Each structure stands twice: as structure tokens, then as C-alpha cells.
Tab-separated table of C-alpha atoms and ligand atoms in Angstrom:
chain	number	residue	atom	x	y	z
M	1	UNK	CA	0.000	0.000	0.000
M	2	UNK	CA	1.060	3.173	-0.541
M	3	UNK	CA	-1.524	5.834	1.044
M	4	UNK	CA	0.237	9.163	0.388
M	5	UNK	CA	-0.328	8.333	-3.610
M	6	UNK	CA	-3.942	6.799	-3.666
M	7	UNK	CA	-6.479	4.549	-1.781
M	8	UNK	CA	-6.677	1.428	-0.095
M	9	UNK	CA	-9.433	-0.601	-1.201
M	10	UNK	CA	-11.218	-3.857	0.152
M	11	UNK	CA	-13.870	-5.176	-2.203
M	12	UNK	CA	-15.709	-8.509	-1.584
M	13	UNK	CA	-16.869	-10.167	-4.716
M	14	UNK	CA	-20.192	-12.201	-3.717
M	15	UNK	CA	-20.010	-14.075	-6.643
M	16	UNK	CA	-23.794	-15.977	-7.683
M	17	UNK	CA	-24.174	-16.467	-3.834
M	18	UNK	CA	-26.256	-14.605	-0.731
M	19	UNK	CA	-30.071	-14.103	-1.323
M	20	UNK	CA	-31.642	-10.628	-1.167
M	21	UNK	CA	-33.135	-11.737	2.633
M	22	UNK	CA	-29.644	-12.505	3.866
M	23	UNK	CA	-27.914	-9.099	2.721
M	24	UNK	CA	-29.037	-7.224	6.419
M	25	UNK	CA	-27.253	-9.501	9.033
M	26	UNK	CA	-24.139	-9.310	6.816
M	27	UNK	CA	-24.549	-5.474	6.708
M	28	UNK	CA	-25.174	-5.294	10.222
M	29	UNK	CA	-22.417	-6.977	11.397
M	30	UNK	CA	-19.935	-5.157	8.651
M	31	UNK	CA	-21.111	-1.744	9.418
M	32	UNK	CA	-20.882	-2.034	13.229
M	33	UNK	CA	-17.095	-3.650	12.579
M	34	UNK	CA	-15.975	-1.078	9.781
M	35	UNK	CA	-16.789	2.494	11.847
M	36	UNK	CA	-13.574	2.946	12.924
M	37	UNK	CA	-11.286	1.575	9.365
M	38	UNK	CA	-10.658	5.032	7.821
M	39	UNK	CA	-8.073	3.775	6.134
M	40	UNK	CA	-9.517	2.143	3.631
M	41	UNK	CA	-12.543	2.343	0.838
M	42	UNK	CA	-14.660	-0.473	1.344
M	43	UNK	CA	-16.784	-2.225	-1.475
M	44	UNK	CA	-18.931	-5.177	-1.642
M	45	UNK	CA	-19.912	-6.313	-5.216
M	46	UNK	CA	-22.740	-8.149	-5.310
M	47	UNK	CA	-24.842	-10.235	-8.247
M	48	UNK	CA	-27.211	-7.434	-9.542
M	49	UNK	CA	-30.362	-8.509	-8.772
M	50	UNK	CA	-28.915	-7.897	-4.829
M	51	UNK	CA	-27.670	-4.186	-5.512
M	52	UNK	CA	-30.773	-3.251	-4.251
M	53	UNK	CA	-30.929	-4.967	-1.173
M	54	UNK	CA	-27.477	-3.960	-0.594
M	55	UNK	CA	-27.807	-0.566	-1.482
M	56	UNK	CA	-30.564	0.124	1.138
M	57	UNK	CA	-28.760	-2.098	4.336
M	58	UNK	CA	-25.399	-0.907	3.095
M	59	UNK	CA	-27.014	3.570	3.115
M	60	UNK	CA	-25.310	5.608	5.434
M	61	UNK	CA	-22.426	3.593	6.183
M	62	UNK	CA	-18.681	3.836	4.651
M	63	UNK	CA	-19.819	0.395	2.671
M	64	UNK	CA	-20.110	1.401	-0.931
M	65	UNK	CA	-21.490	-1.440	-3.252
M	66	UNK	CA	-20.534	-2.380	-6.664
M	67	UNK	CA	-21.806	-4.659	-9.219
M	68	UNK	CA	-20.143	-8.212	-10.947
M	69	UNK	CA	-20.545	-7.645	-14.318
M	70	UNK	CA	-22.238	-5.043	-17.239
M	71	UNK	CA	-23.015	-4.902	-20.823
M	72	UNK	CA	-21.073	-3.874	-22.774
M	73	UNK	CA	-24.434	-2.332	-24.659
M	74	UNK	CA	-25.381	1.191	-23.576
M	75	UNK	CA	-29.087	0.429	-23.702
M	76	UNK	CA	-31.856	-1.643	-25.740
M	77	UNK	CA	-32.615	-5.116	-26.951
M	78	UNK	CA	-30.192	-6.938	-25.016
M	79	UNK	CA	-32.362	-9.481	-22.941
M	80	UNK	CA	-30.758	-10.310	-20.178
M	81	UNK	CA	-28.404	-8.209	-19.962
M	82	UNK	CA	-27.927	-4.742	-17.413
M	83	UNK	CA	-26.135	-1.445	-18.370
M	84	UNK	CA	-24.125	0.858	-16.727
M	85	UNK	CA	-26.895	3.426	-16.617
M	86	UNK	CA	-29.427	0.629	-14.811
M	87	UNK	CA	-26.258	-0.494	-12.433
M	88	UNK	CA	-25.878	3.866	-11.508
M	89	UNK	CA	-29.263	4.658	-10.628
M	90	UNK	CA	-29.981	2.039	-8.429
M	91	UNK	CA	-26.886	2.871	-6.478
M	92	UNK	CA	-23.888	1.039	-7.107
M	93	UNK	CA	-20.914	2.782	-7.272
M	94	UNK	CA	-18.148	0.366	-8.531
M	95	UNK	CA	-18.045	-2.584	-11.288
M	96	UNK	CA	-15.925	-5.631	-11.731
M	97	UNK	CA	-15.126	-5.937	-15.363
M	98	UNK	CA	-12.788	-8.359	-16.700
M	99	UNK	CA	-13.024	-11.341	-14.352
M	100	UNK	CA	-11.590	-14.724	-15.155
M	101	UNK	CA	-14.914	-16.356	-14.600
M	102	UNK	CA	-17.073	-13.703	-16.841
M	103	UNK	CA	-13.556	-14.397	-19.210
M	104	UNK	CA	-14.063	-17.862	-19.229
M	105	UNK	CA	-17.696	-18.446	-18.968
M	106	UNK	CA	-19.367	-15.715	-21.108
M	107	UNK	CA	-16.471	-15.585	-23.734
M	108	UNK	CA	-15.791	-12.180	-22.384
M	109	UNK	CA	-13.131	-10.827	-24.998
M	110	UNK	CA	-10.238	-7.949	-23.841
M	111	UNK	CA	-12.732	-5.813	-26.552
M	112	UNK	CA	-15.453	-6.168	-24.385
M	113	UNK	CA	-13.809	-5.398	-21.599
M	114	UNK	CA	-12.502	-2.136	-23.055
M	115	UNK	CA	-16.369	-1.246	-23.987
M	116	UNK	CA	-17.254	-1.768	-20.298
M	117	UNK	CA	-14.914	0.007	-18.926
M	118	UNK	CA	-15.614	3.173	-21.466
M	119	UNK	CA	-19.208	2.804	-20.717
M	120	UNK	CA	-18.597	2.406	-16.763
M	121	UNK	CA	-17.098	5.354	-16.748
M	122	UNK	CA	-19.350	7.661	-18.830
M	123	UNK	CA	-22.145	6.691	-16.352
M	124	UNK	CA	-19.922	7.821	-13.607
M	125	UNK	CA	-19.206	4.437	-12.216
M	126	UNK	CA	-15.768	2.829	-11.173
M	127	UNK	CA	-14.434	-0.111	-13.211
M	128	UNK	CA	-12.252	-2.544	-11.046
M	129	UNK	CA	-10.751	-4.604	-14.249
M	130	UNK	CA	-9.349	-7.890	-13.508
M	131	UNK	CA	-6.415	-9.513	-15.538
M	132	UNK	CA	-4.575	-12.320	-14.765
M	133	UNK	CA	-2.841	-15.462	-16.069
M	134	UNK	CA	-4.072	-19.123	-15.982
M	135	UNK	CA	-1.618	-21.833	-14.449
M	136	UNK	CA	-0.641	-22.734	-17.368
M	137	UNK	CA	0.212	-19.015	-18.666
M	138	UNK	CA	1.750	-18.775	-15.189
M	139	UNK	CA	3.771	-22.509	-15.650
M	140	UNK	CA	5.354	-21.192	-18.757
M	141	UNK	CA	6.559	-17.508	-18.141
M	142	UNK	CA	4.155	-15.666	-20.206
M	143	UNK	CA	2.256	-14.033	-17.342
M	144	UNK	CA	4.216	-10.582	-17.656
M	145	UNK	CA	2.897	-11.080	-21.492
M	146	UNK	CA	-0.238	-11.654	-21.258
M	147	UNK	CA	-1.276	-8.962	-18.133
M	148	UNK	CA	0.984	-6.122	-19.792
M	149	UNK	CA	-1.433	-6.928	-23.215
M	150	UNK	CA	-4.852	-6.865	-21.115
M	151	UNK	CA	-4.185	-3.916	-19.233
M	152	UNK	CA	-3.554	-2.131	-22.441
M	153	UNK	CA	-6.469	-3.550	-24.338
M	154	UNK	CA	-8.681	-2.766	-21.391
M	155	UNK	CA	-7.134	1.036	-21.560
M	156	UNK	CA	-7.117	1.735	-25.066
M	157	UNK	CA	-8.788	4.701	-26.194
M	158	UNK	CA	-8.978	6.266	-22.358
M	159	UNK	CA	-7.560	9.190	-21.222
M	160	UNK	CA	-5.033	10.135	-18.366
M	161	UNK	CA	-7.718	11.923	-16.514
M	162	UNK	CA	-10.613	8.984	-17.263
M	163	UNK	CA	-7.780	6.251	-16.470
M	164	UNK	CA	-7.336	8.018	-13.275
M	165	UNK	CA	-10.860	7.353	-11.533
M	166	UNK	CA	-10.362	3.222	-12.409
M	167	UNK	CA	-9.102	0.604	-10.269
M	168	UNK	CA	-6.564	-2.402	-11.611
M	169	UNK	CA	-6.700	-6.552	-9.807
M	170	UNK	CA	-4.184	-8.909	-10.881
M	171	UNK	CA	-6.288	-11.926	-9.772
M	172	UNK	CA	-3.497	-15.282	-11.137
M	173	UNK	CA	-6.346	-17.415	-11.961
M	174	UNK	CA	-4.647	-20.613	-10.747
M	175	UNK	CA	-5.228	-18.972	-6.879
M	176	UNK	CA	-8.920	-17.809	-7.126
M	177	UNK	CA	-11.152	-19.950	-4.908
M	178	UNK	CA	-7.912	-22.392	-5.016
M	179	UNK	CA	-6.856	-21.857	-1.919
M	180	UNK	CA	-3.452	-21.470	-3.536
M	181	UNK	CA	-2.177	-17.744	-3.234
M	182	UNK	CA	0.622	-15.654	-4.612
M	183	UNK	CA	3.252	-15.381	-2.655
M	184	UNK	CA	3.538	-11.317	-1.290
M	185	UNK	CA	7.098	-11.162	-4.068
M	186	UNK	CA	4.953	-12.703	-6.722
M	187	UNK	CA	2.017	-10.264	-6.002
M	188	UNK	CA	4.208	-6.940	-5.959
M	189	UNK	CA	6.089	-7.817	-9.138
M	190	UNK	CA	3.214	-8.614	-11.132
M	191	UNK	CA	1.231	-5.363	-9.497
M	192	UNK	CA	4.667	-3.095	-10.321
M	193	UNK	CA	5.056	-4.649	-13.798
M	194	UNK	CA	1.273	-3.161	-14.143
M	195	UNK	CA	2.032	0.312	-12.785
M	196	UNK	CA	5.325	-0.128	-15.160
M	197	UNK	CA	2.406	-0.115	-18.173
M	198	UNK	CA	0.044	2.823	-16.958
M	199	UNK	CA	3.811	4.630	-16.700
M	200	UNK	CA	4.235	3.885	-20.310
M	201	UNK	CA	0.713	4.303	-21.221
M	202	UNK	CA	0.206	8.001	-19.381
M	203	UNK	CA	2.507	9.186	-17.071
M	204	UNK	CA	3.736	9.089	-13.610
M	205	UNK	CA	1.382	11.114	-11.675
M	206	UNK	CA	-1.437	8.741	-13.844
M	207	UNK	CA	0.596	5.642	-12.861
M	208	UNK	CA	0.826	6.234	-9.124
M	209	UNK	CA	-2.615	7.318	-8.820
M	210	UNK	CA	-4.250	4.302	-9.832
M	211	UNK	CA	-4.807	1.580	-7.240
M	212	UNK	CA	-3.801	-2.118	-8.163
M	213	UNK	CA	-5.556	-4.625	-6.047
M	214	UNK	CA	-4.988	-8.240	-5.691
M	215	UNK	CA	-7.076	-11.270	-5.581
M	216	UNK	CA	-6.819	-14.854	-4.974
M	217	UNK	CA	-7.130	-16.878	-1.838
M	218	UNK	CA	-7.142	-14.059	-0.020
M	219	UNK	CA	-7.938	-14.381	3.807
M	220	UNK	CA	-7.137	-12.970	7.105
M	221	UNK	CA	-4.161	-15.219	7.438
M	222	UNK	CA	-1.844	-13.596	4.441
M	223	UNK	CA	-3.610	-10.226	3.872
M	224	UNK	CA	-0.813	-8.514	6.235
M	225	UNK	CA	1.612	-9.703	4.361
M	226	UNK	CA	0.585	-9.390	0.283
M	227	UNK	CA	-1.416	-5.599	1.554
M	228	UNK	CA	2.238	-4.744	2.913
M	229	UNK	CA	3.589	-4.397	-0.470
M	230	UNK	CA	3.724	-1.360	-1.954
M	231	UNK	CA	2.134	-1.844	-5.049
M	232	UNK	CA	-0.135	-3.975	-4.171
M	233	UNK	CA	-3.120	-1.180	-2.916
M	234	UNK	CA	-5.905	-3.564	-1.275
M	235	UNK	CA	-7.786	-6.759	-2.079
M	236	UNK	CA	-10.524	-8.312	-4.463
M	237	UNK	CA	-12.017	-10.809	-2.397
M	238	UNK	CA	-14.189	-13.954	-3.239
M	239	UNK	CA	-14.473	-16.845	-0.810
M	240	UNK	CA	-13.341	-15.057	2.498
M	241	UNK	CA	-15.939	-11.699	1.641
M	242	UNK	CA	-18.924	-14.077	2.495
M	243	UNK	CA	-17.891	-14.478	5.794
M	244	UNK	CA	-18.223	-11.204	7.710
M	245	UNK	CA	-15.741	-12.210	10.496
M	246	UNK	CA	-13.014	-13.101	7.742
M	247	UNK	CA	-13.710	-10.161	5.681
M	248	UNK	CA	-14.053	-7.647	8.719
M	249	UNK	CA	-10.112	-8.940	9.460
M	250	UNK	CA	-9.102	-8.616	5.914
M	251	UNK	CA	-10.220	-4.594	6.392
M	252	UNK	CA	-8.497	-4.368	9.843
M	253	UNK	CA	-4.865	-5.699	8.058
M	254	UNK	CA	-5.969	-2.748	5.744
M	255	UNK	CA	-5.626	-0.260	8.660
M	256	UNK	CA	-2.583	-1.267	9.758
H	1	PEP	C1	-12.369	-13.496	-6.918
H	1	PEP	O1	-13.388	-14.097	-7.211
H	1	PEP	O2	-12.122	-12.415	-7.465
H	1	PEP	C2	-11.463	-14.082	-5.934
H	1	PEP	C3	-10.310	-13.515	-5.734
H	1	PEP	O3	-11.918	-15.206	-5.292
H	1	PEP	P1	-11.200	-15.933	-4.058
H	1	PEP	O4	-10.860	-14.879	-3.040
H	1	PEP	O5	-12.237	-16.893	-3.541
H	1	PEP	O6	-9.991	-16.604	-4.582
């Protein structure tokens, strides 16, 4: 972390789990736990038909709440499907774009991501975009490769001001919901390497401004350690952020 040059930030990604009725003991227990953590910005990203519910246990606290996914559409015949404008107005703030599982699962392509994150931000939203490398990617050497070419395809066409108000995860897919983690080296290369493009991309001020979070296997036992490095700015969380105890730990080794 490195607070004198931008935010620390603790998001929780639900994933396809928690019902709408089970968002207000969760909240309860987070809000009465996170009072006192100035330190960090606090997000829970929930599936969208809970932004709601979140939205209205989460009001008045320092808990903002994001979304998982959006189209990549600004608006029309896209059944299914839930824009950036829809995501705004009922009250999220934040929006994972770019993770391994949409990647994988919806044949989410590094040009879709770059719509998102265009669209995300003209509806005043802020895109946390996840790249990372699968175990084989990682096995053979090529992860530098491949992250370096999706943070740059998920940048193209935005500006040093717009690129400012995002947020960047390295998430190695071979540790999400693994149990396997980087180690804290591992983490802050990869995470530098990243800030190493934005440097290329903008400029310095742009480059330090821009938090880089990272996820995978994250839990109360090694968040000390990987949130120690300093350019590694906070964690995406998936397994521990449905616990409230484990995630309420993860924000207290933020306010270290
Ligand atoms: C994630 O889904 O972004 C994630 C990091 O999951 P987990 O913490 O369970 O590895």
C-alpha cells in the first residue's frame, strides 16, 4: 500500500451467492465492525439482482457497493443483460469488469472489456478490471505477457484523466477460490510490472494514482503480508468476503 499516492481498497466479490433476505445480518455486522477503518474504501460487489438490497442495508455507512458484471451495450434489446446506466441509478458505485470467470464463462473478450470500462465510466461508475494469467500461462513464463497486453487492451482509447478514476486486480487465476495464493514477491512484481504499463501508457502522476488490487485466496491469514507491499493497494475478495468475520479482518490488516 502506498496511502500518500492513492487509496486502499477492500472489495468482496459475492459471486452468484447470498439471497436478497440474507444481505441485512451481513450489513449489520460489517457496518458495526468497519466504523472505525478510515483507512480504507470499502466495497462489496454483489450479483445485480442484490444491488438493491445492498444498497438500502449498506445507506449511510462507509460500505459502498458495486456490481459483478455489465453490458457492454449502452441500452436496448439486449435481454438479459444490465447497463451501466441501470447499475448507476440504483446505487452502485463500482463494477468488476474483466473477471476470469465472466472471461471464461461468457467468452468475455479484452474488446469487451474495453467497452465496459468506457461505458462504466461515462455513467460515472468505477471499473475494477481484472487480468490475470491461468496456471498454465503462469507454468510457462508468459504471465508478464499476457497482463501487460490486457491492461492495455482494457485502456485503449482512455484518457489520463478517465484512467485516473479506475481501479486495476491482478487476480493469477490458478489462486482464485484455489486456496493457492501468490506469494507477497509474486504479487508486488506482477502489481509493479502493471504500474510499469500505466507509466508507459500516461505518465507518472497517472501511474501512481491508480490503485492495483490483488485477488486470490485471499484471507485474514496472508492479507498482512501481500497488503504490505507497496504496489499492491488492497484486495478483491471472493471466498473469504462471504464471511463477515473473515472479511471484517481482511479490512483491519488494511488499517494497519
Ligand atoms: C475473486 O473471485 O475475485 C477471488 C479472488 O476469489 P477468491 O478470493 O475466492 O480466490
Amino acid at each position: 500500500m502506498n496511502r500518500k499516492y492513492r487509496k486502499t481498497v477492500i472489495a468482496g466479490n459475492w459471486k452468484m451467492n447470498l439471497l436478497p433476505s440474507q444481505v441485512k445480518p451481513f450489513a449489520d455486522a460489517l457496518k458495526s465492525a468497519c466504523g472505525k477503518t478510515k483507512h480504507c474504501d470499502i466495497v462489496i460487489c454483489a450479483p445485480a439482482v442484490i444491488v438493491p438490497a445492498a444498497v438500502k442495508h449498506f445507506k449511510d455507512s462507509r460500505i459502498a457497493v458495486g456490481a459483478q458484471d455489465v453490458s457492454e451495450h449502452d441500452s436496448g434489446a439486449y435481454t438479459g443483460e444490465v447497463s451501466a446506466a441501470q447499475l448507476r441509478d440504483g446505487g452502485a458505485k463500482y463494477v468488476i469488469i474483466g473477471h476470469s470467470e465472466c472471461r471464461e464463462y461468457h467468452g468475455e473478450t479484452d474488446r469487451a472489456v474495453n467497452s465496459k470500462v468506457k461505458l462504466t465510466l461515462d455513467h460515472d461508475l468505477t471499473p475494477i478490471v481484472c487480468v490475470g494469467e491461468t496456471l498454465w500461462q503462469h507454468e510457462a513464463g508468459i504471465t508478464l505477457d499476457l497482463v501487460r497486453a490486457q491492461v492495455k487492451s482494457a485502456l485503449y482509447g482512455i484518457t489520463a484523466e478517465r484512467a485516473r478514476k479506475m481501479i486495476l486486480a491482478y487476480e493469477p487465476i490458478w489462486a482464485i477460490g484455489t486456496g493457492r495464493t501468490a506469494t507477497p514477491d509474486q504479487a508486488q512484481y506482477v502489481c509493479s510490472q502493471m504500474r510499469a504499463v500505466l507509466r508507459e501508457m500516461y505518465d507518472a502522476r497517472t501511474a501512481r494514482a491508480i490503485p492495483i488490487l490483488y485477488g486470490g485466496s485471499m484471507n485474514p491469514g496472508n492479507a498482512a503480508e501481500l497488503l504490505a507491499q507497496p504496489d499492491v493497494d488492497g484486495g478483491l475478495i471472493g471466498g473469504a468476503s462471504l464471511d463477515a468475520g473473515k472479511f471484517i479482518s481482511i479490512i483491519q490488516a488494511a488499517n494497519q
